[in-house]
XYZ file of C-alpha atoms in Angstrom:
399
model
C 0.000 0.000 0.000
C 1.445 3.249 -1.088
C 1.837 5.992 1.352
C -0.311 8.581 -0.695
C -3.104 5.755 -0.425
C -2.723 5.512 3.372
C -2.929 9.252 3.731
C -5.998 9.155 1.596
C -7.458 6.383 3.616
C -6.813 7.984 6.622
C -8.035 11.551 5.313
C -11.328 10.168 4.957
C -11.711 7.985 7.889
C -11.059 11.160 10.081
C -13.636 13.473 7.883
C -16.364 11.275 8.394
C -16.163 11.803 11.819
C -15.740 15.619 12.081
C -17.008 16.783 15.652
C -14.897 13.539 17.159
C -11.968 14.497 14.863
C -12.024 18.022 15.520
C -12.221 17.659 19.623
C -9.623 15.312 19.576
C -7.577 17.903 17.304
C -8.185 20.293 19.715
C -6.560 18.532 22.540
C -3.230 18.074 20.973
C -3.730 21.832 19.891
C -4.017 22.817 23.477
C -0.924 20.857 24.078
C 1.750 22.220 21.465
C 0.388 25.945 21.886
C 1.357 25.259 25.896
C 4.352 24.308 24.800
C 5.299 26.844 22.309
C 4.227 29.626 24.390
C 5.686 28.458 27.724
C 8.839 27.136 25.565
C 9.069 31.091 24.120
C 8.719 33.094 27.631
C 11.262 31.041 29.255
C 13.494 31.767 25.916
C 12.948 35.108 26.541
C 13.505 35.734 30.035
C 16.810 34.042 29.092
C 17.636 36.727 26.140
C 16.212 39.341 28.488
C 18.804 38.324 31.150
C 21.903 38.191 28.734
C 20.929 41.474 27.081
C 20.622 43.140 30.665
C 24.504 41.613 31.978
C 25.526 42.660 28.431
C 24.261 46.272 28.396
C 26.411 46.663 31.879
C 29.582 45.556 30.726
C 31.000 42.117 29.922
C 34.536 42.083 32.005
C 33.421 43.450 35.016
C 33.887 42.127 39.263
C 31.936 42.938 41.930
C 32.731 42.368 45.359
C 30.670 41.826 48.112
C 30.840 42.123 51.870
C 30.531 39.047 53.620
C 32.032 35.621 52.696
C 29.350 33.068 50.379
C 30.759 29.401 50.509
C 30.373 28.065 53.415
C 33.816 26.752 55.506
C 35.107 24.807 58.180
C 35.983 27.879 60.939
C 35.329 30.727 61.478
C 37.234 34.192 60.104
C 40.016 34.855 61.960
C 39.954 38.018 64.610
C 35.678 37.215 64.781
C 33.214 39.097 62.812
C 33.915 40.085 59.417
C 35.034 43.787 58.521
C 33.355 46.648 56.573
C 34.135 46.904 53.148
C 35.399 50.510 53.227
C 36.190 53.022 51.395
C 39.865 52.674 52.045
C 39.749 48.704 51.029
C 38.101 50.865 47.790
C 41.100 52.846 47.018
C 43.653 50.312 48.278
C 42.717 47.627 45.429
C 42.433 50.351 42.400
C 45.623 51.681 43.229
C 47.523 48.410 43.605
C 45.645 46.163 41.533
C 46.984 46.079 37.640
C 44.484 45.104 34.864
C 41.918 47.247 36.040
C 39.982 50.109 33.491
C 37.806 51.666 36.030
C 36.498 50.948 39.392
C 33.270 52.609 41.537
C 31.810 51.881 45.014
C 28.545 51.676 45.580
C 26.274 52.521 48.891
C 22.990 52.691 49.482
C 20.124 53.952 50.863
C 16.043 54.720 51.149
C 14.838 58.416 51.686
C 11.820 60.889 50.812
C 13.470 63.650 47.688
C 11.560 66.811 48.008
C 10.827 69.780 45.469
C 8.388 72.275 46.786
C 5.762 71.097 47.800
C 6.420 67.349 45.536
C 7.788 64.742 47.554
C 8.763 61.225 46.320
C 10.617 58.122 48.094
C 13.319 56.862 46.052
C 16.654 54.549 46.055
C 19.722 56.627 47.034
C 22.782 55.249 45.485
C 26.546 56.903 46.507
C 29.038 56.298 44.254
C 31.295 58.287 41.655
C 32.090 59.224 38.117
C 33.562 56.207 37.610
C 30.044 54.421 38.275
C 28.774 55.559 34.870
C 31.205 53.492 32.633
C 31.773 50.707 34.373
C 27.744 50.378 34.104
C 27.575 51.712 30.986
C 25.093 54.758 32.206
C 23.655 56.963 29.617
C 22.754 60.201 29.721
C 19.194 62.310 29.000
C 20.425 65.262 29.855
C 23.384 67.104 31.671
C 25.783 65.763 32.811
C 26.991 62.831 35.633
C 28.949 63.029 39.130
C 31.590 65.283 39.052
C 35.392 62.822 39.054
C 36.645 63.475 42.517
C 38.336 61.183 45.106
C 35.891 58.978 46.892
C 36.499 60.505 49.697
C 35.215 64.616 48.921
C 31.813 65.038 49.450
C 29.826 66.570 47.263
C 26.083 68.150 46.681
C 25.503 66.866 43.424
C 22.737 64.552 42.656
C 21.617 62.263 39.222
C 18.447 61.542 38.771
C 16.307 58.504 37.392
C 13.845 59.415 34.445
C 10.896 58.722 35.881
C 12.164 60.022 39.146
C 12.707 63.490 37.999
C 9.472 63.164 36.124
C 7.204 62.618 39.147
C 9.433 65.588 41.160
C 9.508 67.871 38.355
C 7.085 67.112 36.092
C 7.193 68.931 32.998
C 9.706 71.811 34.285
C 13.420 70.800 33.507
C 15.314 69.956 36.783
C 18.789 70.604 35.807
C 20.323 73.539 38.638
C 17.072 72.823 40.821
C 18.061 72.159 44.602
C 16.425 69.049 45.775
C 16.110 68.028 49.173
C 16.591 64.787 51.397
C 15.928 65.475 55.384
C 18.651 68.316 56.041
C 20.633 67.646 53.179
C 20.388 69.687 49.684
C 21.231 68.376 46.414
C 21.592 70.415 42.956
C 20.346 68.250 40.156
C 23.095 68.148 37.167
C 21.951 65.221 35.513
C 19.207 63.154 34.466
C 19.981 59.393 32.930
C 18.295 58.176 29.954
C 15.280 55.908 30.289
C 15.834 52.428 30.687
C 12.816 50.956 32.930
C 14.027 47.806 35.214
C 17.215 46.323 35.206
C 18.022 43.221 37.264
C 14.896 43.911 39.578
C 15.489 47.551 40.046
C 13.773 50.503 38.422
C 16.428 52.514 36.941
C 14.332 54.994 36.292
C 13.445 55.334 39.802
C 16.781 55.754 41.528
C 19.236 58.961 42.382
C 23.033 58.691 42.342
C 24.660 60.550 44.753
C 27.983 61.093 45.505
C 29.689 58.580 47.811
C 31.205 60.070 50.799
C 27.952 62.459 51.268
C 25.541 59.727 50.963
C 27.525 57.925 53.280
C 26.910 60.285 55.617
C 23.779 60.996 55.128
C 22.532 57.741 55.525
C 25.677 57.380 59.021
C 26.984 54.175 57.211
C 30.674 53.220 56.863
C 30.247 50.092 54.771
C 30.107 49.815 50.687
C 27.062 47.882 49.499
C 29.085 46.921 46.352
C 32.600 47.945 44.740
C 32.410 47.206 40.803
C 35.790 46.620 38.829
C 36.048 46.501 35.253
C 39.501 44.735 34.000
C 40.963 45.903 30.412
C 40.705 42.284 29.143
C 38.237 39.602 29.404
C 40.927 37.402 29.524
C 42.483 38.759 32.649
C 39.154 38.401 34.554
C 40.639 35.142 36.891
C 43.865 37.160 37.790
C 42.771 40.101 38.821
C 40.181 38.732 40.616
C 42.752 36.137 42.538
C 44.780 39.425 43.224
C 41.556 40.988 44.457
C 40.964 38.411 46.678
C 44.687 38.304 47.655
C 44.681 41.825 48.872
C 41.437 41.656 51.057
C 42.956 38.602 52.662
C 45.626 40.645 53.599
C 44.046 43.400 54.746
C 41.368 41.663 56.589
C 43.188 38.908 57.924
C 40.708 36.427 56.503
C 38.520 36.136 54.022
C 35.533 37.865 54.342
C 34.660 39.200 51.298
C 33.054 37.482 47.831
C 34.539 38.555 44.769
C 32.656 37.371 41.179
C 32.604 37.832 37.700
C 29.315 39.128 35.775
C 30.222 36.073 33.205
C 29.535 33.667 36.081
C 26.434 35.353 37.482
C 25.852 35.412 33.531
C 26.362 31.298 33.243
C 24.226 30.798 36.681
C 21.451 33.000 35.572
C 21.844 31.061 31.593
C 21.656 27.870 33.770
C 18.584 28.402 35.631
C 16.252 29.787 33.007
C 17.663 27.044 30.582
C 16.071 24.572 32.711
C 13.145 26.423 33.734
C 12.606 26.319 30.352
C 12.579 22.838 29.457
C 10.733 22.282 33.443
C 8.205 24.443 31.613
C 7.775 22.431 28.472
C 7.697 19.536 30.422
C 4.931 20.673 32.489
C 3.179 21.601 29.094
C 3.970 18.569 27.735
C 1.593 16.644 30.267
C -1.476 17.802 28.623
C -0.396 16.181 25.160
C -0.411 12.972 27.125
C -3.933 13.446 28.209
C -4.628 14.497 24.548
C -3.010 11.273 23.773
C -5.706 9.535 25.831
C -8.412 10.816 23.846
C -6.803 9.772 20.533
C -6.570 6.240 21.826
C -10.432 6.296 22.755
C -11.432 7.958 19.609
C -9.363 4.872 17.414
C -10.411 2.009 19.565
C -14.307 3.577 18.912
C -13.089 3.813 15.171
C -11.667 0.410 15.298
C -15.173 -0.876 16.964
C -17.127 0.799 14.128
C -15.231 -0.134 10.910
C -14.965 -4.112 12.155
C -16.948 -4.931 8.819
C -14.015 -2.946 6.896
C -11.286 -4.840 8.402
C -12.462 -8.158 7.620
C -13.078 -6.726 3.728
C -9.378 -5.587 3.906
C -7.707 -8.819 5.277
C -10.672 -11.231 3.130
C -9.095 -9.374 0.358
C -5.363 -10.075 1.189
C -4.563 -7.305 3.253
C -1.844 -8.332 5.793
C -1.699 -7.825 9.607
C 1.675 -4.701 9.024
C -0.867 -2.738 6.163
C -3.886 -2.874 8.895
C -1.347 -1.513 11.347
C -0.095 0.726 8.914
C -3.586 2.062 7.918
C -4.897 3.041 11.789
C -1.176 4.362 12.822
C -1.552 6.541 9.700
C -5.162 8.016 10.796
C -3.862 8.299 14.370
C -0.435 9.678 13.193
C -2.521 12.434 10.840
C -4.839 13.545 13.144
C -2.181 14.431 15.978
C -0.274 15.888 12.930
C -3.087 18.134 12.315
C -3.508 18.970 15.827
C 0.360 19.651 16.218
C -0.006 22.290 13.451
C -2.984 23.868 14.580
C -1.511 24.033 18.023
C 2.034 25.581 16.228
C 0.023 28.270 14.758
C -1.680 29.202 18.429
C 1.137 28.751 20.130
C 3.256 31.537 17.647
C 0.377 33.836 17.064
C 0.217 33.858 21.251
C 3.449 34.658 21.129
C 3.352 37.311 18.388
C 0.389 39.304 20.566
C 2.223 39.004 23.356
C 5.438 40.894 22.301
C 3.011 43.028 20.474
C 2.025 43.919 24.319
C 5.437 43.946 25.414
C 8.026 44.573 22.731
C 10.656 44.917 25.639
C 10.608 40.744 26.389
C 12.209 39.327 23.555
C 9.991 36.173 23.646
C 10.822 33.875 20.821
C 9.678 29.893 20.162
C 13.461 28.596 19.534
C 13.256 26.104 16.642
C 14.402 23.115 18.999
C 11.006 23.758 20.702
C 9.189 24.349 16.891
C 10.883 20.798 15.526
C 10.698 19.142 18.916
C 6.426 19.663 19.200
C 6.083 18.402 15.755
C 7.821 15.304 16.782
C 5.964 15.176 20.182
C 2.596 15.422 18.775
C 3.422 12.852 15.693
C 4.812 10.263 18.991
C 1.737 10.829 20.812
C -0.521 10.019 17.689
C 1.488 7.006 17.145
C 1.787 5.536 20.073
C -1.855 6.303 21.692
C -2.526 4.835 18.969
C -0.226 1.486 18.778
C -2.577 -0.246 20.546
C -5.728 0.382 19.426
C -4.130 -0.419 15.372
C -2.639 -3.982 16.987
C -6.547 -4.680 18.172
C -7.365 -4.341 14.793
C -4.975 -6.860 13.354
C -5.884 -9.104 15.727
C -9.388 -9.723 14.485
C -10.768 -12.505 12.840
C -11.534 -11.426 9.222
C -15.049 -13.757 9.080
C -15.918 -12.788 12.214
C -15.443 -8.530 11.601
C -17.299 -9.358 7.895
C -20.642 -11.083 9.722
C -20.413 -8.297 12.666
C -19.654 -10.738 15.643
């Protein structure tokens, strides 16, 4: 039996049965479009993370306060220090390898403009800060390059920030204030909306030394280091390490590269992805149910038709062949139909939000055609071996 004939056999089988074809379509529809969607978000939070780390610089360390793995004692001379200011300068000026450096501190206060008053993220930091996270500009200018340790009344503010203070009046010279302290506002950054789970747009940069005091802390929050090569990322940050050690008499401070938060992030969302396909996946099976039920009815009806096929000559494989095709084309069917969803879903949904670069990769396009044809075929194995198995004088008399 040729294979147009068994697709022409099958064709009809399944169109004389429309409602019972088209809900069992439907099901493996359902399916792939879970797929494909949930396949495409978790794709794009991936691409979303990678463009983010990229955007901020692809050599770059930060170092925390506070040591993350987990040893056998404790640090020597008890708790761990500060990271300070003077740690700060001590590793930029004997550290080789490195382009720029910036601390960063932080804080929560109330900015005030007249009679506006808004709550915002105050970070300290310097000049440096803007190239080592690859800041941009809306208008005027950033912090001022001084030594870390000036203070200084100068204050950066988020777009939406200055928005809400200002509103439509242009807040470059204004004085802003924070409890008892005054700032005069020289820049405003471009608009960039969140950036690993912090409005940008809703922060002020400050710097260092007076936020420091404003806020009566002496420790950094982070210190940022950006090498000249990629490729000298491990040394510096051993000699990083190294120097910290030595000035802190243990080690009590974490030191990482954006590359491995990068890989760790890439990691994660890679199999959240597939944990998200997989979960999707579970309703093809139950669509797989209802394709078995619907051929072991067909099988049931079309007993009289079997027995004509083998009475004629027709061997056991070509009766397997001919209900494996009709159970292979209908999930077929339903696999496209649930393709088309799933991408059209997708389509509307970075129509929404053209800032998620959602995207069905083609291992998850190729890989639901393949999973809808398996679940055609094999809910439908058994229900094309029943048929082979019956007596062809028996199926011809009904019994």
């Amino acid at each position: 039996m040729k294979a147009s004939d068994l697709a022409l056999f099958a064709g009809t089988a399944l169109s004389g049965h429309r409602v019972r074809t088209a809900l069992s379509l439907s099901g493996v529809a359902v399916g792939i479009a879970a797929v494909i969607a949930l396949t495409a978000l978790g794709q794009g939070a991936r691409e979303y993370v990678v463009r983010e780390f990229t955007a901020m610089g692809s050599h770059v360390l930060i170092v925390f306060p506070g040591k993350v793995e987990t040893t056998g004692g404790g640090p020597i001379g008890g708790a761990p220090r500060d990271l300070t200011l003077e740690d700060f300068r001590a590793v930029v000026s004997r550290t080789p390898g490195i382009v720029a450096a910036a601390p960063l501190a932080s804080g929560e206060e109330t900015l005030r403009y007249g009679a506006r008053n808004r709550a915002a993220l105050i970070l300290g930091t310097t000049a440096e800060f803007r190239q080592v996270r690859r800041v941009k500009m809306g208008a005027g200018s950033f912090l001022p390059r001084r030594d870390a340790r000036q203070a200084g009344s100068e204050i950066v503010l988020g777009a939406k920030l200055a928005r809400e203070l200002f509103g439509p009046e242009s807040p470059l010279g204004k004085v802003v204030r924070m409890g008892t302290w005054r700032f005069r506002v020289v820049g405003v950054m471009a608009p960039r909306g969140r950036a690993m789970g912090i409005d940008v747009d809703d922060v002020a940069l400050a710097p260092i030394q007076t936020v420091m005091a404003a806020f009566n802390r002496t420790s950094l929050f982070r210190v940022f280091i950006e090498v000249r090569d990629k490729r000298l990322l491990p040394e510096v940050k051993e000699r990083v390490t190294e120097m910290f050690r030595e000035r802190h008499r243990a080690e009590d401070v974490t030191v990482i590269t954006q590359d491995a938060m990068l890989s760790a992030f890439s990691d994660i969302l890679n199999a959240l992805t597939l944990a998200l396909a997989g979960i999707a996946s579970i309703s093809l099976a139950v669509a797989g149910v209802g394709i078995m039920n619907v051929m072991l009815i067909s099988v049931t009806e079309r007993r009289s038709e079997i027995g004509l096929l083998k009475a004629l000559g027709g061997t056991d494989r070509q009766v397997l062949l001919v209900f494996l095709a009709e159970s292979g084309l209908l999930a077929l069917m339903g696999g496209l139909a649930g393709l088309a969803v799933g991408l059209a879903a997708v389509a509307l949904f970075t129509g929404l939000y053209p800032s998620f670069p959602a995207s069905a990769p083609l291992w998850a396009v190729a890989a639901s055609i393949l999973l809808s044809l398996s679940v055609g075929i094999g809910f439908g194995l058994w229900p094309a071996w029943r048929a082979t198995k019956l007596d062809p004088v028996r199926a011809l008399t009904g019994r």
